[in-house]
mmCIF file of C-alpha atoms in Angstrom:
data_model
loop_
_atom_site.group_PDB
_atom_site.id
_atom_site.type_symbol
_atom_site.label_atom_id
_atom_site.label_comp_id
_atom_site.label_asym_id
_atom_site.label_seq_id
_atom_site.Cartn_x
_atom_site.Cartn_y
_atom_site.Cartn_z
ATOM 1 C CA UNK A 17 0.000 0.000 0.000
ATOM 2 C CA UNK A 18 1.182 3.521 -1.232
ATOM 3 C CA UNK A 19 1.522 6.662 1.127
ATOM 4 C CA UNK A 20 -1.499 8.584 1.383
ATOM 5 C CA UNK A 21 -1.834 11.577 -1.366
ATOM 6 C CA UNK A 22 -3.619 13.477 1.282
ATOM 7 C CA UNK A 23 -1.434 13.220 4.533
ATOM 8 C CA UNK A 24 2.334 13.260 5.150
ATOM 9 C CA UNK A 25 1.717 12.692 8.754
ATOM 10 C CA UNK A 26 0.036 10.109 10.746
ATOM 11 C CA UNK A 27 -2.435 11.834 12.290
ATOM 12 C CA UNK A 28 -6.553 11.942 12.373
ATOM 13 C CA UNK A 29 -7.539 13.486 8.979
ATOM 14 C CA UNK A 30 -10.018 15.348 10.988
ATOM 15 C CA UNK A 31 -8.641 16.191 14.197
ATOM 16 C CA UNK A 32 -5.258 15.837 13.792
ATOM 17 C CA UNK A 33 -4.651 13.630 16.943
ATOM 18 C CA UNK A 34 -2.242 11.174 16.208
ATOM 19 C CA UNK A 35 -3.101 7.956 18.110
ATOM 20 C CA UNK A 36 -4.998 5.739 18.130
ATOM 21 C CA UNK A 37 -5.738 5.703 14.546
ATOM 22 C CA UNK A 38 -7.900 3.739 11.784
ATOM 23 C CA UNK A 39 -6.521 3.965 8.148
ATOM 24 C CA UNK A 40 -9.742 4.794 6.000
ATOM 25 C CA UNK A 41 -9.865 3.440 2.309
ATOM 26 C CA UNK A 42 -11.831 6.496 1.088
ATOM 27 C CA UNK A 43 -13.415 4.294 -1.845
ATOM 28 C CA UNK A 44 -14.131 1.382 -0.597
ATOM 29 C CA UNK A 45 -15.532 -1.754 -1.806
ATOM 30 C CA UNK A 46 -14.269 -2.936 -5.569
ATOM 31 C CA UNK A 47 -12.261 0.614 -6.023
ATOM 32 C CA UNK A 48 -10.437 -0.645 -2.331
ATOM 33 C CA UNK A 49 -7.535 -1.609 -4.583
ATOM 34 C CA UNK A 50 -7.483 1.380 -6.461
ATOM 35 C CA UNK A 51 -7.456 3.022 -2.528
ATOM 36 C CA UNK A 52 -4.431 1.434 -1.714
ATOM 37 C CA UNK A 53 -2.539 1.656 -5.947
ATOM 38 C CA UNK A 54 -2.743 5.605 -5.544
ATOM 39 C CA UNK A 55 -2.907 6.970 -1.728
ATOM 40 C CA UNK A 56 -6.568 7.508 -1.937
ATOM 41 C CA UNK A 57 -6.979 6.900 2.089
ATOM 42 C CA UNK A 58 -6.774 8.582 5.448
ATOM 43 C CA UNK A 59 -5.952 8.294 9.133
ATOM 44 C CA UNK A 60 -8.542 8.891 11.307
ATOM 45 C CA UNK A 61 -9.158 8.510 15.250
ATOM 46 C CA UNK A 62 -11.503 5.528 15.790
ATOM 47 C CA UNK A 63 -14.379 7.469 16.755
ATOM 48 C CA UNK A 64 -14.259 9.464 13.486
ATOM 49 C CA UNK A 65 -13.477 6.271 11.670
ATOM 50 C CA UNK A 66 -16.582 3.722 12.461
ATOM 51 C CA UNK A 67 -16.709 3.964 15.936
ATOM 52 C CA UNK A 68 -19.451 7.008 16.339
ATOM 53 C CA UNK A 69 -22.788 8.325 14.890
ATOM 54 C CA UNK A 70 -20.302 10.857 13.620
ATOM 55 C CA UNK A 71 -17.635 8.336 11.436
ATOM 56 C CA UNK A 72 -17.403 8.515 7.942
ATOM 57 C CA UNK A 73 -19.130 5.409 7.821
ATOM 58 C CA UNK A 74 -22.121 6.687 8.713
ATOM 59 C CA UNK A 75 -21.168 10.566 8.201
ATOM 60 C CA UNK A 76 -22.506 11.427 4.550
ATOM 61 C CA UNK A 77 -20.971 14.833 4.676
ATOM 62 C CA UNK A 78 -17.259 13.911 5.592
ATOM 63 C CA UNK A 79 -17.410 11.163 3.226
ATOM 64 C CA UNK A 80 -18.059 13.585 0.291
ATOM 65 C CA UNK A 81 -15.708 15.755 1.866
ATOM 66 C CA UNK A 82 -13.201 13.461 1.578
ATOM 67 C CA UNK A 83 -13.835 12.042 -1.375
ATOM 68 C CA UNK A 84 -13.837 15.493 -2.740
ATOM 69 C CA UNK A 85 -10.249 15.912 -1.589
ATOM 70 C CA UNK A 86 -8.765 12.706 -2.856
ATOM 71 C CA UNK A 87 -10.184 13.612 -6.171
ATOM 72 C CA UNK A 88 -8.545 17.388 -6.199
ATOM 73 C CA UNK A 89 -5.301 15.836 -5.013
ATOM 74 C CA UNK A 90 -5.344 12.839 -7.761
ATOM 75 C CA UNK A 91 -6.297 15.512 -10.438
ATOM 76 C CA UNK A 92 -3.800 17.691 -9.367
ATOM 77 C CA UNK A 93 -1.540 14.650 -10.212
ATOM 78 C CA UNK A 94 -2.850 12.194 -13.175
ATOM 79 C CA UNK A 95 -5.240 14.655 -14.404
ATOM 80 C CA UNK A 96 -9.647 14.703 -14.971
ATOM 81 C CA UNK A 97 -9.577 12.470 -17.421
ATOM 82 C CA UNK A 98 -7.849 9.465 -15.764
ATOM 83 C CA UNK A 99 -9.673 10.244 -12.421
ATOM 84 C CA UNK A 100 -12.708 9.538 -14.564
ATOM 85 C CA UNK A 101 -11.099 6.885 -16.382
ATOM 86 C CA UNK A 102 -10.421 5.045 -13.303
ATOM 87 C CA UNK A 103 -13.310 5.976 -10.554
ATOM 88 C CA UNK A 104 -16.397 7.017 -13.685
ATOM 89 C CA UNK A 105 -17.570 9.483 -11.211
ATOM 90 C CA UNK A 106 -16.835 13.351 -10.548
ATOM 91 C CA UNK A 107 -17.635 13.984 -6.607
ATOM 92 C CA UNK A 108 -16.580 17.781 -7.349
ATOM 93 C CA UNK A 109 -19.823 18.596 -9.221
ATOM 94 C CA UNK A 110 -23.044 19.546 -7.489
#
């Protein structure tokens, strides 16, 4: 599994706590491996994790959020086109 595109530290994506800590695939079921191929995952404390009401698990919000920031970061690196190539959906339109 690659570094994450969105941290550099390992600390809670949200609240920047640094242990303990959950790593979050941020797409998740059959795009899991494409997760882990480009850094498309997060730390986060357990109780933002799946551990609360308030997890991105069950957290519709933050997981947009966050899915929203993996795709600016990825575009920022392989571009719209192979974002859409690889995911076939844009989570930065309305």
């Amino acid at each position: 599994m690659g570094k994450s595109i969105l941290q550099t530290e390992k600390a809670c994506y949200a609240t920047g706590q640094t242990g303990p800590l959950h790593r979050h695939h941020i797409f998740g079921g059959g795009r899991r491996g494409l997760s882990d191929r480009y850094g498309l995952w997060v730390w986060l404390a357990p109780e933002w994790h799946n551990m609360s009401g308030h997890g991105v698990h069950f957290n519709r919000e933050l997981d947009l959020q966050l899915k929203q920031a993996a795709q600016r970061e990825f575009e920022a690196r392989y571009g719209h086109e192979k974002w859409m190539e690889l995911m076939g959906k844009n989570y930065l339109e309305d």
